[in-house]
Coordinates of C-alpha atoms in Angstrom, one line a residue:
Chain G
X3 CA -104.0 -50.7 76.7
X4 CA -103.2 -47.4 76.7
X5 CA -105.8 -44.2 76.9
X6 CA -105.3 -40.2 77.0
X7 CA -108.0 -37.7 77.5
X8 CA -108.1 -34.3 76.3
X9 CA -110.1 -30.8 76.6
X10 CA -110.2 -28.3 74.3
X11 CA -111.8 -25.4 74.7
X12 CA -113.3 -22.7 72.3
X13 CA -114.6 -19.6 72.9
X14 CA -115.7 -17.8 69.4
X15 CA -116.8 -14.5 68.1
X16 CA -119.7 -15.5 65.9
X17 CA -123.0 -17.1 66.9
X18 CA -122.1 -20.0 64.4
X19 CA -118.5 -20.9 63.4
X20 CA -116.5 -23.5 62.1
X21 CA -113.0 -24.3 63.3
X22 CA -110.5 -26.7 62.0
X23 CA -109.1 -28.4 65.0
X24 CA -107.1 -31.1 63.6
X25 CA -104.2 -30.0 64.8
X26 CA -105.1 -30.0 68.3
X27 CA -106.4 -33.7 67.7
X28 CA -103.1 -34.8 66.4
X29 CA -101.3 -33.1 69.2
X30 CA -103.2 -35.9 71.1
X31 CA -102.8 -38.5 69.2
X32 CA -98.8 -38.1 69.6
X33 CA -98.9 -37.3 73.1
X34 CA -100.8 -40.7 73.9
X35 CA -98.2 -43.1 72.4
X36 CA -101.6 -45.1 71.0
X37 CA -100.0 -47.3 67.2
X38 CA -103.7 -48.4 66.8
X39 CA -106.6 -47.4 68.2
X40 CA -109.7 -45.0 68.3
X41 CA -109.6 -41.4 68.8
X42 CA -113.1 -40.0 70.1
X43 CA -113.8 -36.1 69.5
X44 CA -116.6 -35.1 71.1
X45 CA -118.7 -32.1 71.6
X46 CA -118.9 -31.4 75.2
X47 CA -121.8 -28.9 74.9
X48 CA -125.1 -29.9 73.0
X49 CA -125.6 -26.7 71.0
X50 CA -122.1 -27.2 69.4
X51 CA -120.9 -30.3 67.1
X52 CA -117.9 -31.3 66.1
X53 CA -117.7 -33.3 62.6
X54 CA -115.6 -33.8 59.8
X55 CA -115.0 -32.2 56.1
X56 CA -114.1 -30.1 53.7
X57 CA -111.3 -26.9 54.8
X58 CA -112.7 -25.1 52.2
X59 CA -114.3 -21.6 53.1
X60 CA -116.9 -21.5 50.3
X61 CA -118.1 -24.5 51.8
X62 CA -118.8 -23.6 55.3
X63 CA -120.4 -20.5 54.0
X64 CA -123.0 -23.0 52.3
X65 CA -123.6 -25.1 55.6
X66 CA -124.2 -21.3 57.5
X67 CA -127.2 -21.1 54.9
X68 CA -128.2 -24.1 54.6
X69 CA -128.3 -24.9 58.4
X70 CA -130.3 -21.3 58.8
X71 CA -132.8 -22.8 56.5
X72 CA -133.2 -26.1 58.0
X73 CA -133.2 -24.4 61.8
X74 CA -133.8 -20.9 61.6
X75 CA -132.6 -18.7 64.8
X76 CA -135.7 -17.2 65.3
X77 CA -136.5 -17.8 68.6
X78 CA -140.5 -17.1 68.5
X79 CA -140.3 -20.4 66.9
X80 CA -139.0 -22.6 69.4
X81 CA -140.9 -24.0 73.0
X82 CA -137.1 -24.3 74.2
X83 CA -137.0 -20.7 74.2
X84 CA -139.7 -20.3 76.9
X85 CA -136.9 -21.9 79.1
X86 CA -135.4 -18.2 78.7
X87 CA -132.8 -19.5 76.5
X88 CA -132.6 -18.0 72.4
X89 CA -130.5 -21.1 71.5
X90 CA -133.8 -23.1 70.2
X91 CA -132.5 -23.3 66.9
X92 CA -128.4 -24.6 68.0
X93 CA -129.7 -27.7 69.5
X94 CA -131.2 -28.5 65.9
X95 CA -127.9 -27.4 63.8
X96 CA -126.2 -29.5 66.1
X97 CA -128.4 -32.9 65.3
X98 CA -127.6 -32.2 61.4
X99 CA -124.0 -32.2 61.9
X100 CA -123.3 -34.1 64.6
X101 CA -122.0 -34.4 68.0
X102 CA -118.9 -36.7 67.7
X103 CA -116.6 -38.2 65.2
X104 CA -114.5 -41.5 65.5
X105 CA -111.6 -41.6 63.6
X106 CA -108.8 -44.8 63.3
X107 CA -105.6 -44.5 64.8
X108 CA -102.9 -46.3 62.3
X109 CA -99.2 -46.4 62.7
X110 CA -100.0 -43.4 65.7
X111 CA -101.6 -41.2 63.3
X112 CA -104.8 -40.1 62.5
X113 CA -106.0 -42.3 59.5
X114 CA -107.3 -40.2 57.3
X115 CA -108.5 -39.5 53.3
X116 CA -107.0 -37.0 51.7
X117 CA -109.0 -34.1 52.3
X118 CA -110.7 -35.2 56.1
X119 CA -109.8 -32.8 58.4
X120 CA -111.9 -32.0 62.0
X121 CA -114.1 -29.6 62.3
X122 CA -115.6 -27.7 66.0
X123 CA -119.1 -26.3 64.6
X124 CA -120.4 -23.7 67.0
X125 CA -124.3 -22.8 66.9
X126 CA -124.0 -20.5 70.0
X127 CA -120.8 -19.4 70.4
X128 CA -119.8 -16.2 72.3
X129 CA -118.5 -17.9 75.1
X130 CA -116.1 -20.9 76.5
X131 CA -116.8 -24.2 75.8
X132 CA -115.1 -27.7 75.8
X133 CA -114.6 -30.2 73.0
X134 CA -113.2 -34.0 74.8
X135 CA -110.6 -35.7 72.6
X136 CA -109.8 -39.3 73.8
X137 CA -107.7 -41.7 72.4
X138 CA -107.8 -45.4 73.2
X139 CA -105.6 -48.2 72.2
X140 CA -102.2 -50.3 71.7
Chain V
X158 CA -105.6 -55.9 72.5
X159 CA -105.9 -57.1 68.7
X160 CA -106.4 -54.6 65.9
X161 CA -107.4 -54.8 62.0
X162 CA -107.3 -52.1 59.5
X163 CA -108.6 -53.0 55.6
X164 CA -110.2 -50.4 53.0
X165 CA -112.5 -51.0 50.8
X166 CA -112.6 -49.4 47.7
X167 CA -116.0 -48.7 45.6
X168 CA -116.3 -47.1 42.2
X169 CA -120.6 -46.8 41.4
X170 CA -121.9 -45.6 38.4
X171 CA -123.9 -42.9 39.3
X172 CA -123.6 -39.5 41.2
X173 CA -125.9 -41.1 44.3
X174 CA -126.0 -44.9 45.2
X175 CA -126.3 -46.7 48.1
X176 CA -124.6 -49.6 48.3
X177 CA -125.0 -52.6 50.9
X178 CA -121.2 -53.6 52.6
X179 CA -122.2 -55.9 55.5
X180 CA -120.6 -59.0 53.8
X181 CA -116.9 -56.7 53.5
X182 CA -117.1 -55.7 56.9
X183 CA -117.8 -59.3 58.2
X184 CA -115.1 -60.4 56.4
X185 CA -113.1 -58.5 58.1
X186 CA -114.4 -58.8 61.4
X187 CA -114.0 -62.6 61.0
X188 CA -110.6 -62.1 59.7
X189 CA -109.2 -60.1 62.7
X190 CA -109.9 -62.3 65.4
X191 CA -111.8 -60.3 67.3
X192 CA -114.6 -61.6 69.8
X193 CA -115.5 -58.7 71.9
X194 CA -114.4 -55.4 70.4
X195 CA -116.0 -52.1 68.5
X196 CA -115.8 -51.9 64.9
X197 CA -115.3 -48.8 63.1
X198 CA -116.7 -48.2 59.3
X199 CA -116.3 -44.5 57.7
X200 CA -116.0 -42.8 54.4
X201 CA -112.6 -41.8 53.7
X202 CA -114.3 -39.2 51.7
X203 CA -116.2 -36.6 52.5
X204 CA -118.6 -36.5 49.8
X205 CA -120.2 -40.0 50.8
X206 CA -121.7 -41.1 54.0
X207 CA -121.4 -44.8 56.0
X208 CA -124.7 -45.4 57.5
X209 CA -127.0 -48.3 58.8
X210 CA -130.5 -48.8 57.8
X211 CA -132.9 -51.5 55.4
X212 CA -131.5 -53.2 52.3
X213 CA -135.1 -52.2 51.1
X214 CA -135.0 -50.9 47.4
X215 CA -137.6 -48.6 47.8
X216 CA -136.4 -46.8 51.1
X217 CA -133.3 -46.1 48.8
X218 CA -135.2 -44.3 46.3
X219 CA -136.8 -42.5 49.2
X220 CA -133.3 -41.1 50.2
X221 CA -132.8 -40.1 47.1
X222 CA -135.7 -38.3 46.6
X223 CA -135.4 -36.5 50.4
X224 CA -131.9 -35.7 50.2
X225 CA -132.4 -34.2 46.8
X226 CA -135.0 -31.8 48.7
X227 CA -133.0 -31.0 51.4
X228 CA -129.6 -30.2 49.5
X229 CA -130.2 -30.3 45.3
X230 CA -127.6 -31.2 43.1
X231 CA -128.0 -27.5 40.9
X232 CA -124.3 -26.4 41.1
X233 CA -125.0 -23.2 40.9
X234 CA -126.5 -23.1 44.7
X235 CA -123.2 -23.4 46.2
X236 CA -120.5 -21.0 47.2
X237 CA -117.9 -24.3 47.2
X238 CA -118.4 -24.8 43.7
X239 CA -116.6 -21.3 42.6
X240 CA -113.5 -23.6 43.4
X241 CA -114.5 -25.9 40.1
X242 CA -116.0 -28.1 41.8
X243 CA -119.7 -29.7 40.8
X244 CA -120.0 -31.2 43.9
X245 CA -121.3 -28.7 46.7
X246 CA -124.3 -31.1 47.5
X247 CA -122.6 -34.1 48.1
X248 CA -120.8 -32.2 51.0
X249 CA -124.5 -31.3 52.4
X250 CA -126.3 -34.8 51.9
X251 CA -123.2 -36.5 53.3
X252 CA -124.0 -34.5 56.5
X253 CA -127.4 -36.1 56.6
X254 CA -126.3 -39.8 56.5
X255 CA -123.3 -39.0 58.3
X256 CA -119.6 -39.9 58.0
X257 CA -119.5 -43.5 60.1
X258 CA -120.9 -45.9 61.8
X259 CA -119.0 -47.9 65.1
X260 CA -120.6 -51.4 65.8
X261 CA -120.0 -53.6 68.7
X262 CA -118.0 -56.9 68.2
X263 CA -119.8 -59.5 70.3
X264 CA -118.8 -62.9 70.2
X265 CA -117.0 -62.2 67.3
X266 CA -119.9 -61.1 65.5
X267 CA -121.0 -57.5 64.4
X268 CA -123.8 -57.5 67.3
X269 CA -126.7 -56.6 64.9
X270 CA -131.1 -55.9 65.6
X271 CA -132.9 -58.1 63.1
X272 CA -132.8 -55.1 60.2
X273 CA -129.5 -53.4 60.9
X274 CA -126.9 -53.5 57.2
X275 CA -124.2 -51.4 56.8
X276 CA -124.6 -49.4 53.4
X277 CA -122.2 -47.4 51.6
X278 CA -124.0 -43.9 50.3
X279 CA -122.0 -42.6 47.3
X280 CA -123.3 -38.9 46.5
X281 CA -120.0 -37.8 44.1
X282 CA -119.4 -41.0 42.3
X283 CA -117.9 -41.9 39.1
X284 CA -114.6 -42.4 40.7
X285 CA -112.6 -45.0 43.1
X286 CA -113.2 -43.9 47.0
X287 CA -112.2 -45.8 49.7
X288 CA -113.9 -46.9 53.2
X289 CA -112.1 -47.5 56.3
X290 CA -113.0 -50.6 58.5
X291 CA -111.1 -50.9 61.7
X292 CA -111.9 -53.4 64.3
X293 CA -110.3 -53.0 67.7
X294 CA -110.8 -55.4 71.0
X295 CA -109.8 -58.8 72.5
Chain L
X223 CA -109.2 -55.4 78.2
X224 CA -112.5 -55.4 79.7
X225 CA -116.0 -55.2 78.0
X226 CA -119.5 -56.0 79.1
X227 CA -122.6 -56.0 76.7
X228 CA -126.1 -55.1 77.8
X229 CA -129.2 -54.5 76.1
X230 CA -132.0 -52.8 77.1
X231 CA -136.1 -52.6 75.6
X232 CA -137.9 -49.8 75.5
X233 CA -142.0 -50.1 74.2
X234 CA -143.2 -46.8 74.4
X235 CA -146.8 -45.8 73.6
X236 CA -146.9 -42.8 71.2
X237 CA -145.4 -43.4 67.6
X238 CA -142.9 -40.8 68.5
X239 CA -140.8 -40.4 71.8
X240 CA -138.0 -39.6 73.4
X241 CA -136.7 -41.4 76.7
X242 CA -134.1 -40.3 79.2
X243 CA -131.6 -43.7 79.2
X244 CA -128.6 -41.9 80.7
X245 CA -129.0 -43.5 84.3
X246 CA -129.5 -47.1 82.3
X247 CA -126.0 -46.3 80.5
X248 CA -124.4 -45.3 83.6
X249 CA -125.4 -48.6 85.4
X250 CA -124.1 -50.4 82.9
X251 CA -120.4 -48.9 82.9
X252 CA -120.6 -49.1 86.5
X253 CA -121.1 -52.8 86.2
X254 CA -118.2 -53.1 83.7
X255 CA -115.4 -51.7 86.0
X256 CA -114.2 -49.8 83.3
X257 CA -112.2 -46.9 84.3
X258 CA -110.4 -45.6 81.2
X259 CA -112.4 -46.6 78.2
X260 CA -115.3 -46.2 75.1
X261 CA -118.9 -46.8 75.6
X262 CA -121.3 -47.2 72.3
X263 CA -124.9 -46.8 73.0
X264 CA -126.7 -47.3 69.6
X265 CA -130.5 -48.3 68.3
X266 CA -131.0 -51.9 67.2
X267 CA -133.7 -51.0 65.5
X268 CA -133.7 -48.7 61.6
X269 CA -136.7 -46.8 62.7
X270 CA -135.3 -45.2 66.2
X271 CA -132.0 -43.2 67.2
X272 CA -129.5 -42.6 70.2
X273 CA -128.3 -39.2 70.9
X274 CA -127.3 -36.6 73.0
X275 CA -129.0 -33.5 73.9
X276 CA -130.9 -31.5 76.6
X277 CA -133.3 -33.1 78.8
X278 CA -135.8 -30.3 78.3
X279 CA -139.7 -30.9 77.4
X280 CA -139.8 -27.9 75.0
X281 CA -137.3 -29.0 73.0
X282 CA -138.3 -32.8 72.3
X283 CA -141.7 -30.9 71.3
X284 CA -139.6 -28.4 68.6
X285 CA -138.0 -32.0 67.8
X286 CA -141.0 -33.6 67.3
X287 CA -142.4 -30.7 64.7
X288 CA -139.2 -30.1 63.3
X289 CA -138.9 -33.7 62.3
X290 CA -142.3 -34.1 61.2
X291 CA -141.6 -31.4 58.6
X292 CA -138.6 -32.4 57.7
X293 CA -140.0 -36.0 57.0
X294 CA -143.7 -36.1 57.9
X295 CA -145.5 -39.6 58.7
X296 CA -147.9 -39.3 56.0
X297 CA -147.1 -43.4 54.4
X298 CA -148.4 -42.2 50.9
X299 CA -145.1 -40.2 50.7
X300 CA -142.6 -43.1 50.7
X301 CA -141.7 -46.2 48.7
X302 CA -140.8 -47.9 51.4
X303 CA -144.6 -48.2 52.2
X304 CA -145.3 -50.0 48.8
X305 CA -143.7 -53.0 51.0
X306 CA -147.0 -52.9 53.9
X307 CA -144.8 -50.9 56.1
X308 CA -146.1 -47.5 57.3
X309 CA -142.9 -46.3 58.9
X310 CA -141.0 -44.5 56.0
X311 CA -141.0 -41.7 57.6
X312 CA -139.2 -43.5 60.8
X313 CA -136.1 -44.8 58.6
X314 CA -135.7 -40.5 57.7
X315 CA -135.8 -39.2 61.3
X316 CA -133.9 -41.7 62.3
X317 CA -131.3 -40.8 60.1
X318 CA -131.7 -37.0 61.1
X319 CA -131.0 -37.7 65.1
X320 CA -128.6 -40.7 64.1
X321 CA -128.2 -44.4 65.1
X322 CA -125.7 -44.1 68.1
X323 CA -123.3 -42.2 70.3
X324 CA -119.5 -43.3 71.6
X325 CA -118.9 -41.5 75.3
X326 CA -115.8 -40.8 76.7
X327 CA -115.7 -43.4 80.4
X328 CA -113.1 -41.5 82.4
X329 CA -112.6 -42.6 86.1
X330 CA -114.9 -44.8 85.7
X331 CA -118.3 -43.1 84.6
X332 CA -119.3 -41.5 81.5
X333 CA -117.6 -38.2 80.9
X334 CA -119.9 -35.7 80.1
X335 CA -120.7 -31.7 79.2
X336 CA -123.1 -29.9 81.9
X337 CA -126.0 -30.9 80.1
X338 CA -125.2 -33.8 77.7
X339 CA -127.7 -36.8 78.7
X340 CA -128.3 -39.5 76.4
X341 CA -132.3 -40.2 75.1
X342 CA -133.8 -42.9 72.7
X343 CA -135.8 -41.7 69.7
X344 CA -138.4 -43.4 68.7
X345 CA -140.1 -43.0 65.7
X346 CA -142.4 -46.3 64.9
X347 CA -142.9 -47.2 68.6
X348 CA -145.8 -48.9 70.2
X349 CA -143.5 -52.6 70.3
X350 CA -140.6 -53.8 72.0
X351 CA -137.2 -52.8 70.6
X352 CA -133.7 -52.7 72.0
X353 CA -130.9 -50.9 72.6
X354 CA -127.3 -52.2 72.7
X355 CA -124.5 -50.6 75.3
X356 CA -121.2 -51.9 74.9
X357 CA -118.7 -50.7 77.6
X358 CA -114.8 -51.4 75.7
X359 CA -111.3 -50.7 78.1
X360 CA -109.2 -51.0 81.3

């Protein structure tokens, strides 16, 4: 059995942003010689997700809003806040979209339909943090 | 290490269905020869979720209903449908339900709690769309 | 390959509740002598989650409101109810937080962000009810 693990790290500019990583991911999936298998993206950091979609910038302007409705950053509303933290509202993006994908690894590639592609969400960006790829197979 | 890769392909008849794919997935399960392993199942599409819950007729209308609420069909609501698409609220409710589900191989059975099925959750239908099952182990 | 299946049980006494099970998932892969390799932690149970977030009392409370809005337990609300069950409301939080996670075992233990720890969510407790880990690699 082979195995590789992998850290990427992000640092972005907004509070919430959405970067397509799939490149990176594939990078990975070559270097670890895996034919089939499982590749594991993970957030490393539980204000952040990563999950997979649409590349479509229309799109991700709609989850911004959306997510803002469903977890607004206010951070009067959250007890988490009283930690000293105003990230109340990331740790409740993050459970909407996700922490982690799975995706197949067929024929060494990442087996995908025809408009999947990977997807870092940041809910409290503005400094560095780490997104584990791991691949795991034959 | 053995490996097995089949899709599935489902075309329902309305926009949103849920539809129950334990039985495919066994199949395959049985048919790679795997006793102790992980089994992947995803939506190779990212306007439909794989998710696992009660084959209960009821709690499926209940999703409906909720999901609805949370992210309404109205394509008007959605940046992502300037591109000509109709479809900006599948993108959101397939968030909810999420992309896939991994479930251990144990014994050479998908290691299940009395409730657990596999459902397919169709929120753009009308068309063919494929599902991934990949079962990886020894 | 190596693999080792546990499952744990968990009765907790409120309806809702989330428990700390990161030092029962760690025993596990210790147990498994996996050094490179996937663990799946996931509920056995429809009505209760797995996932990954801050061990931090003032957010499970936010969680705890936050889901209640976003599906509140009232059982006149659901369909599902129609069936004697009172738990509709479980199957949609459940779906919210999510069924299971996959970690990363590097070296040998769970390979994890600063604060990433792993909880089970309960959301029709007050009975036993399981959780499966599944430790998968070399």
């Amino acid at each position: 059995m082979k195995s590789l693990t992998h850290y990427l790290t992000f640092q972005v500019k907004q509070r919430m942003e959405f970067v397509n990583i799939t490149k990176d991911v594939e990078r990975v999936v070559a270097e670890s010689g895996v034919r089939e298998g499982l590749c594991l993206v993970n957030a490393m950091h539980i204000t952040a997700s990563v999950f997979i979609n649409d590349d479509e910038p229309g799109l991700h302007e709609d989850y911004a809003v959306w997510l803002e409705g469903i977890a607004p950053h206010d951070p009067s509303r959250y007890r988490h806040n009283r930690t000293g933290e105003d990230n109340g509202d990331a740790h409740h993006k993050r459970q909407i979209m996700g922490r982690e994908v799975v995706v197949a690894v067929t024929e060494g590639r990442l087996d995908f339909g025809p408009w999947e592609q990977i997807f870092y969400g940041e809910f409290d960006g503005r400094r560095p943090k780490r997104v584990l790829v791991k691949v795991l197979g034959d």
